[in-house]
Amino acid sequence: MNSQLQTKPELSGVVLAGGRAGRLKGQDKTRLQFGGQTLLARTLEILDPLCSEKLISSNSLKTYNNCRIIPDRSPGQGPLGALYSCLLAARNTYLLIVATDMPFITTGALQKLWQEQDGFDVV
């Protein structure tokens, strides 16, 4: 982790953990193992150094380690519906959004995106 990041920014980390799992024949992708961790645990660990709040967009999870679970306000709308629900639920102005099935994303890459956001609405 870069030493330039002294405190967590007022940033809400969002993990998109929903979907119908059609490609996985109904298997819950959040529970798939990668590098000795579930994909969900890995994604949250990557977000943790950067985010003062962590949200999980899911219609099936009820609780998860100090995270707020955000169900879709309008089920069946896919990722855009999930984003809408999380935008309304987030306590911070800025959100860092990652899908749970992106195991190769790094904290460093997300930190770089956050550092480059000044003056832009989306990076």
XYZ file of N, CA and C in Angstrom:
369
model
N 0.844 -1.186 0.000
C 0.000 0.000 0.000
C 0.879 1.234 0.000
N 0.530 2.200 -0.765
C 1.280 3.435 -0.892
C 1.186 4.241 0.401
N 2.309 4.737 0.896
C 2.315 5.496 2.140
C 1.678 6.868 1.992
N 1.382 7.304 0.760
C 0.731 8.596 0.560
C -0.688 8.604 1.117
N -1.308 7.436 1.223
C -2.677 7.354 1.696
C -2.649 7.178 3.212
N -2.709 8.282 3.962
C -2.587 8.256 5.410
C -3.888 7.829 6.088
N -4.987 8.382 5.655
C -6.290 8.039 6.221
C -7.224 7.655 5.087
N -8.256 6.935 5.440
C -9.212 6.520 4.423
C -10.010 7.733 3.957
N -10.130 7.912 2.648
C -10.946 9.022 2.151
C -12.420 8.765 2.418
N -13.205 9.807 2.334
C -14.657 9.674 2.478
C -15.175 9.036 1.200
N -14.996 7.752 1.137
C -15.277 6.985 -0.063
C -16.026 5.722 0.338
N -17.129 5.444 -0.332
C -17.892 4.216 -0.093
C -17.454 3.166 -1.102
N -17.001 2.042 -0.611
C -16.637 0.925 -1.475
C -17.854 0.047 -1.701
N -18.141 -0.255 -2.954
C -19.304 -1.071 -3.302
C -18.832 -2.335 -4.007
N -19.318 -3.466 -3.536
C -19.067 -4.736 -4.207
C -20.378 -5.183 -4.838
N -20.374 -5.289 -6.156
C -21.544 -5.822 -6.863
C -21.481 -7.343 -6.751
N -22.379 -7.905 -5.957
C -22.334 -9.337 -5.652
C -23.638 -10.032 -6.024
N -24.373 -9.447 -6.933
C -25.653 -10.036 -7.322
C -25.558 -10.761 -8.640
N -26.663 -10.864 -9.288
C -26.714 -11.524 -10.585
C -27.351 -12.896 -10.488
N -27.677 -13.425 -11.641
C -28.360 -14.718 -11.693
C -27.396 -15.887 -11.777
N -26.117 -15.623 -11.919
C -25.089 -16.674 -12.005
C -25.363 -17.646 -13.148
N -25.846 -17.132 -14.250
C -26.156 -17.977 -15.403
C -24.947 -18.695 -15.959
N -23.814 -18.011 -16.019
C -22.588 -18.644 -16.529
C -22.055 -19.696 -15.574
N -22.436 -19.595 -14.304
C -21.945 -20.534 -13.292
C -22.989 -21.579 -12.918
N -24.029 -21.685 -13.723
C -25.099 -22.668 -13.484
C -25.691 -22.523 -12.089
N -25.904 -21.274 -11.668
C -26.545 -20.999 -10.391
C -25.630 -20.970 -9.183
N -24.351 -21.249 -9.352
C -23.419 -21.248 -8.224
C -23.148 -19.813 -7.774
N -23.160 -19.590 -6.471
C -22.930 -18.265 -5.894
C -21.461 -17.874 -6.070
N -21.203 -16.884 -6.926
C -19.817 -16.506 -7.216
C -19.110 -15.881 -6.020
N -19.851 -15.310 -5.081
C -19.204 -14.706 -3.915
C -18.492 -15.749 -3.066
N -18.904 -17.005 -3.179
C -18.312 -18.079 -2.369
C -17.223 -18.862 -3.095
N -16.990 -18.542 -4.345
C -15.920 -19.216 -5.080
C -14.575 -18.864 -4.453
N -13.682 -19.819 -4.405
C -12.365 -19.624 -3.805
C -11.361 -19.125 -4.840
N -10.527 -18.184 -4.406
C -9.431 -17.685 -5.230
C -8.304 -17.303 -4.283
N -7.166 -17.926 -4.426
C -6.033 -17.595 -3.559
C -6.303 -17.837 -2.088
N -7.091 -18.852 -1.774
C -7.364 -19.182 -0.380
C -8.448 -18.354 0.281
N -9.133 -17.516 -0.479
C -10.219 -16.687 0.054
C -11.418 -16.793 -0.872
N -12.589 -16.444 -0.339
C -13.727 -16.323 -1.240
C -13.540 -15.057 -2.068
N -14.166 -15.018 -3.225
C -14.076 -13.809 -4.059
C -14.598 -12.589 -3.310
N -15.660 -12.755 -2.528
C -16.204 -11.624 -1.782
C -15.209 -11.135 -0.735
N -14.637 -12.039 0.040
C -13.661 -11.643 1.065
C -12.460 -10.950 0.427
N -11.998 -11.474 -0.684
C -10.847 -10.883 -1.383
C -11.163 -9.464 -1.856
N -12.328 -9.285 -2.457
C -12.712 -7.968 -2.970
C -12.834 -6.959 -1.837
N -13.444 -7.354 -0.731
C -13.574 -6.451 0.415
C -12.213 -6.105 1.011
N -11.310 -7.058 1.036
C -9.957 -6.808 1.539
C -9.227 -5.789 0.661
N -9.446 -5.859 -0.633
C -8.828 -4.920 -1.570
C -9.392 -3.513 -1.375
N -10.683 -3.406 -1.094
C -11.319 -2.102 -0.889
C -11.003 -1.492 0.477
N -10.766 -2.326 1.469
C -10.669 -1.861 2.851
C -9.702 -0.700 3.084
N -8.482 -0.715 2.558
C -7.576 0.407 2.831
C -8.039 1.743 2.247
N -8.945 1.704 1.297
C -9.357 2.914 0.586
C -10.698 3.482 1.026
N -11.524 2.673 1.657
C -12.925 3.062 1.847
C -13.322 3.148 3.314
N -13.968 4.241 3.669
C -14.449 4.412 5.036
C -15.759 3.667 5.266
N -16.390 3.229 4.200
C -17.648 2.475 4.287
C -17.626 1.412 3.195
N -18.129 0.218 3.526
C -18.214 -0.844 2.518
C -19.657 -1.328 2.403
N -20.127 -1.367 1.164
C -21.475 -1.836 0.855
C -21.372 -3.064 -0.033
N -22.293 -3.990 0.152
C -22.384 -5.155 -0.726
C -23.756 -5.125 -1.375
N -23.774 -5.046 -2.681
C -25.031 -5.083 -3.423
C -25.412 -6.544 -3.621
N -26.459 -6.975 -2.912
C -26.878 -8.377 -2.981
C -28.326 -8.509 -2.535
N -29.060 -9.352 -3.227
C -30.423 -9.672 -2.816
C -30.482 -10.963 -2.014
N -29.356 -11.668 -1.896
C -29.375 -12.948 -1.190
C -28.644 -12.914 0.153
N -27.593 -12.118 0.284
C -26.889 -12.016 1.565
C -27.736 -11.244 2.564
N -27.671 -11.641 3.807
C -28.388 -10.922 4.869
C -27.429 -10.103 5.733
N -26.269 -10.673 6.043
C -25.244 -9.965 6.822
C -23.872 -10.391 6.316
N -22.882 -9.530 6.536
C -21.504 -9.872 6.213
C -20.572 -8.896 6.911
N -19.705 -9.400 7.756
C -18.620 -8.689 8.432
C -18.575 -7.167 8.284
N -19.245 -6.444 9.103
C -19.154 -4.979 9.152
C -19.448 -4.278 7.833
N -20.229 -4.891 6.989
C -20.615 -4.281 5.717
C -22.128 -4.086 5.709
N -22.548 -3.069 5.020
C -23.984 -2.883 4.821
C -24.399 -3.633 3.562
N -25.446 -4.428 3.676
C -25.982 -5.162 2.536
C -27.080 -4.307 1.917
N -26.969 -4.057 0.625
C -27.927 -3.206 -0.077
C -28.668 -4.048 -1.118
N -29.938 -4.354 -0.862
C -30.724 -5.076 -1.871
C -31.171 -4.114 -2.971
N -31.490 -4.666 -4.117
C -31.987 -3.843 -5.224
C -33.332 -3.235 -4.860
N -33.488 -1.947 -5.108
C -34.775 -1.290 -4.901
C -35.788 -1.738 -5.939
N -35.299 -2.036 -7.123
C -36.145 -2.516 -8.221
C -35.511 -3.788 -8.779
N -35.807 -4.942 -8.192
C -35.194 -6.193 -8.652
C -35.419 -6.443 -10.141
N -34.451 -7.110 -10.741
C -34.553 -7.456 -12.151
C -33.973 -6.422 -13.093
N -33.380 -5.371 -12.565
C -32.824 -4.302 -13.394
C -31.330 -4.475 -13.657
N -30.750 -5.559 -13.164
C -29.345 -5.840 -13.426
C -28.400 -4.904 -12.692
N -27.166 -4.782 -13.194
C -26.154 -3.966 -12.522
C -26.536 -2.490 -12.391
N -27.265 -1.952 -13.358
C -27.660 -0.538 -13.240
C -28.616 -0.329 -12.076
N -29.518 -1.270 -11.873
C -30.417 -1.202 -10.719
C -29.643 -1.306 -9.416
N -28.633 -2.158 -9.396
C -27.790 -2.301 -8.210
C -27.021 -1.006 -7.935
N -26.469 -0.405 -8.983
C -25.749 0.867 -8.823
C -26.664 1.952 -8.276
N -27.856 2.034 -8.821
C -28.833 3.023 -8.363
C -29.114 2.836 -6.870
N -29.354 1.608 -6.467
C -29.646 1.323 -5.061
C -28.478 1.716 -4.165
N -27.265 1.426 -4.595
C -26.085 1.755 -3.796
C -25.815 3.255 -3.756
N -26.057 3.941 -4.852
C -25.903 5.404 -4.851
C -26.829 6.046 -3.825
N -28.042 5.544 -3.735
C -28.995 6.085 -2.764
C -28.623 5.721 -1.327
N -28.021 4.567 -1.131
C -27.719 4.082 0.216
C -26.385 4.579 0.769
N -25.465 4.954 -0.092
C -24.113 5.324 0.350
C -24.131 6.559 1.241
N -23.280 6.550 2.227
C -23.157 7.694 3.144
C -22.174 8.742 2.629
N -21.356 8.356 1.665
C -20.357 9.266 1.110
C -20.763 9.730 -0.281
N -20.195 10.847 -0.702
C -20.486 11.403 -2.023
C -19.889 10.551 -3.129
N -18.709 10.001 -2.881
C -18.005 9.228 -3.905
C -18.075 7.738 -3.604
N -18.202 6.947 -4.676
C -18.260 5.494 -4.566
C -17.171 4.872 -5.423
N -16.573 3.833 -4.903
C -15.619 3.015 -5.638
C -16.302 1.670 -5.838
N -16.636 1.343 -7.086
C -17.492 0.195 -7.382
C -16.686 -0.893 -8.079
N -16.764 -2.107 -7.531
C -16.033 -3.251 -8.065
C -16.966 -4.458 -8.075
N -16.909 -5.241 -9.136
C -17.667 -6.492 -9.176
C -16.916 -7.549 -8.371
N -17.657 -8.432 -7.743
C -17.019 -9.465 -6.920
C -16.215 -10.463 -7.739
N -16.477 -10.536 -9.041
C -15.757 -11.501 -9.874
C -14.622 -10.851 -10.667
N -13.891 -9.955 -9.997
C -12.704 -9.309 -10.571
C -11.499 -9.614 -9.674
N -11.057 -10.881 -9.609
C -10.036 -11.249 -8.629
C -8.659 -10.644 -8.865
N -8.417 -10.094 -10.038
C -7.080 -9.568 -10.321
C -6.963 -8.063 -10.092
N -8.037 -7.402 -9.681
C -7.964 -5.979 -9.357
C -7.106 -5.830 -8.093
N -6.413 -4.719 -7.978
C -5.551 -4.505 -6.808
C -5.913 -3.208 -6.107
N -5.532 -3.132 -4.850
C -5.720 -1.888 -4.100
C -4.956 -0.757 -4.780
N -3.756 -1.050 -5.260
C -2.944 -0.031 -5.932
C -3.610 0.528 -7.172
N -4.231 -0.335 -7.967
C -4.925 0.129 -9.174
C -6.112 1.009 -8.802
N -6.855 0.610 -7.788
C -8.007 1.412 -7.352
C -7.554 2.736 -6.741
N -6.450 2.701 -6.013
C -5.903 3.936 -5.440
C -5.513 4.906 -6.552
N -4.907 4.390 -7.606
C -4.517 5.231 -8.745
C -5.748 5.867 -9.384
N -6.803 5.092 -9.577
C -8.048 5.653 -10.122
C -8.578 6.771 -9.230
N -8.572 6.538 -7.920
C -9.066 7.546 -6.983
C -8.210 8.815 -7.057
N -6.907 8.669 -7.155
C -6.018 9.831 -7.220
C -6.220 10.629 -8.503
N -6.659 9.984 -9.559
C -6.853 10.650 -10.849
C -8.252 11.228 -11.025
N -9.125 11.075 -10.048
C -10.522 11.480 -10.219
C -10.759 12.982 -10.094
N -9.824 13.718 -9.563
C -10.042 15.148 -9.329
C -10.497 15.854 -10.606
N -11.658 16.463 -10.543
C -12.197 17.197 -11.679
C -13.075 16.368 -12.599
N -13.226 15.086 -12.302
C -14.046 14.205 -13.136
C -15.168 13.597 -12.301
N -16.289 13.323 -12.934
C -17.402 12.667 -12.247
C -17.222 11.159 -12.192
N -16.564 10.603 -13.196
C -16.376 9.152 -13.294
C -14.971 8.875 -13.815
N -14.296 7.887 -13.214
C -13.006 7.425 -13.747
C -13.030 5.917 -13.854
